[in-house]
Amino acid sequence: MSNLTFEVVGVEPDRYAAAPTLLFKLRVTETTGASIHALALRCQIRIEPQRRRYEPAEEERLLAMFGETPQWGDSLRPFLWTHATAMVAGFEGSTEVDLVVPCTYDFEVAATKFLHSLDDGEVPLVLLFNGTSFAQGQAGLSVDPVPWHKEANFRLPVAVWRAMMDLYFPGSGWLRLRRDNLDALERFKTVEGLPTWDQVIEALLKRADI
């Protein structure tokens, strides 16, 4: 029976993807000497917010997610970021593969709000693996599950996430609105003669005295 271990050795934005995407450089090692013919891998990526410190400005932005800072001892808990999959070609010993992780800038997604709120530093992650390995050992071909307790910790630099988003949304963000609200904003934009959406938001914020 094969035994696999996993380590994230780096991460970078995919500069040629159609949408924001991170490439996690994943090292997979087989420790029993078996020859891996193929590996179908699934990965759940979770953020562990309790494993870093926060500046006052970051704490203010995270108020809606975690409440007041005196509550953070109870509210800062690991939460799901995303899922990813990878097909790993045959190897002996160890190999490295890109784990392709599509990302969103939708602020209704908790992970996006969390990542956007950070100025600097690192994001503590845990990657939980599952899947199926096909290995050739002394007993012949074996098909083995990859158990969920196989995991890897990694600290994602906030600068890498921001660099990725700046490739697709330079100096800007993204909001999803109900269609009726979008129609109302369009009418306001037309009536006020405002050429850009930024000016629409600025005008509304000025009227609200924010």
CSV table of N, CA and C in Angstrom, one decimal, residues 46-55 58-80 114 118 124:
chain,number,residue,atom,x,y,z
A,46,ARG,N,-8.5,25.6,3.5
A,46,ARG,CA,-9.2,26.3,4.6
A,46,ARG,C,-8.3,27.4,5.1
A,47,ILE,N,-8.9,28.5,5.5
A,47,ILE,CA,-8.1,29.7,6.1
A,47,ILE,C,-8.2,29.5,7.6
A,48,GLU,N,-7.1,29.8,8.3
A,48,GLU,CA,-7.0,29.7,9.8
A,48,GLU,C,-6.7,31.1,10.3
A,49,PRO,N,-7.7,31.9,10.4
A,49,PRO,CA,-7.5,33.3,10.8
A,49,PRO,C,-6.9,33.5,12.2
A,50,GLN,N,-7.1,32.6,13.1
A,50,GLN,CA,-6.6,32.7,14.5
A,50,GLN,C,-5.0,32.6,14.5
A,51,ARG,N,-4.4,32.2,13.4
A,51,ARG,CA,-3.0,32.0,13.4
A,51,ARG,C,-2.1,33.2,12.9
A,52,ARG,N,-2.7,34.4,12.9
A,52,ARG,CA,-1.9,35.6,12.6
A,52,ARG,C,-2.4,36.7,13.4
A,53,ARG,N,-1.6,37.8,13.4
A,53,ARG,CA,-1.9,39.0,14.1
A,53,ARG,C,-2.5,40.0,13.1
A,54,TYR,N,-3.2,41.0,13.7
A,54,TYR,CA,-3.9,42.0,12.8
A,54,TYR,C,-3.6,43.4,13.3
A,55,GLU,N,-3.4,44.3,12.3
A,55,GLU,CA,-3.2,45.7,12.6
A,55,GLU,C,-4.6,46.3,12.9
A,58,GLU,N,-6.9,46.6,10.0
A,58,GLU,CA,-7.5,45.3,9.5
A,58,GLU,C,-8.6,44.9,10.5
A,59,GLU,N,-8.4,45.1,11.8
A,59,GLU,CA,-9.5,44.7,12.7
A,59,GLU,C,-10.8,45.5,12.4
A,60,GLU,N,-10.6,46.7,12.0
A,60,GLU,CA,-11.8,47.5,11.7
A,60,GLU,C,-12.6,46.9,10.5
A,61,ARG,N,-11.8,46.5,9.5
A,61,ARG,CA,-12.4,46.0,8.3
A,61,ARG,C,-13.0,44.6,8.5
A,62,LEU,N,-12.5,43.9,9.5
A,62,LEU,CA,-13.0,42.6,9.8
A,62,LEU,C,-14.2,42.6,10.8
A,63,LEU,N,-14.6,43.7,11.2
A,63,LEU,CA,-15.7,43.8,12.2
A,63,LEU,C,-16.9,43.0,11.8
A,64,ALA,N,-17.3,43.2,10.5
A,64,ALA,CA,-18.5,42.5,10.1
A,64,ALA,C,-18.4,41.0,10.1
A,65,MET,N,-17.2,40.5,9.9
A,65,MET,CA,-17.0,39.0,9.9
A,65,MET,C,-16.9,38.4,11.3
A,66,PHE,N,-16.1,39.1,12.1
A,66,PHE,CA,-15.7,38.5,13.4
A,66,PHE,C,-16.3,39.2,14.6
A,67,GLY,N,-16.9,40.4,14.5
A,67,GLY,CA,-17.4,41.1,15.6
A,67,GLY,C,-16.3,42.0,16.2
A,68,GLU,N,-16.5,42.5,17.4
A,68,GLU,CA,-15.5,43.3,18.1
A,68,GLU,C,-14.4,42.4,18.5
A,69,THR,N,-13.2,43.0,18.6
A,69,THR,CA,-12.0,42.2,18.9
A,69,THR,C,-12.1,41.4,20.3
A,70,PRO,N,-12.8,41.9,21.3
A,70,PRO,CA,-12.9,41.1,22.5
A,70,PRO,C,-13.6,39.8,22.3
A,71,GLN,N,-14.3,39.7,21.2
A,71,GLN,CA,-15.0,38.4,20.8
A,71,GLN,C,-14.2,37.5,20.0
A,72,TRP,N,-13.0,37.9,19.6
A,72,TRP,CA,-12.3,37.1,18.6
A,72,TRP,C,-11.7,35.8,19.2
A,73,GLY,N,-11.6,35.7,20.5
A,73,GLY,CA,-11.2,34.4,21.0
A,73,GLY,C,-12.2,33.3,20.7
A,74,ASP,N,-13.5,33.7,20.5
A,74,ASP,CA,-14.5,32.7,20.1
A,74,ASP,C,-14.9,32.8,18.6
A,75,SER,N,-14.7,33.9,18.0
A,75,SER,CA,-15.2,34.0,16.6
A,75,SER,C,-14.2,33.7,15.5
A,76,LEU,N,-12.9,33.8,15.9
A,76,LEU,CA,-11.8,33.5,14.9
A,76,LEU,C,-11.7,32.0,14.8
A,77,ARG,N,-12.3,31.4,13.8
A,77,ARG,CA,-12.3,29.9,13.6
A,77,ARG,C,-11.9,29.6,12.2
A,78,PRO,N,-11.3,28.5,11.9
A,78,PRO,CA,-11.0,28.1,10.5
A,78,PRO,C,-12.3,28.1,9.7
A,79,PHE,N,-12.1,28.5,8.4
A,79,PHE,CA,-13.3,28.4,7.5
A,79,PHE,C,-12.9,28.1,6.1
A,80,LEU,N,-13.8,27.5,5.4
A,80,LEU,CA,-13.5,27.1,4.0
A,80,LEU,C,-13.2,28.2,3.1
A,114,PHE,N,-12.3,38.5,3.7
A,114,PHE,CA,-11.2,38.4,4.6
A,114,PHE,C,-9.8,38.8,4.0
A,118,LEU,N,-6.9,42.5,4.5
A,118,LEU,CA,-5.5,42.4,5.0
A,118,LEU,C,-4.6,43.3,4.2
A,124,PRO,N,-2.6,32.2,7.0
A,124,PRO,CA,-2.3,30.8,7.3
A,124,PRO,C,-3.4,29.9,6.7
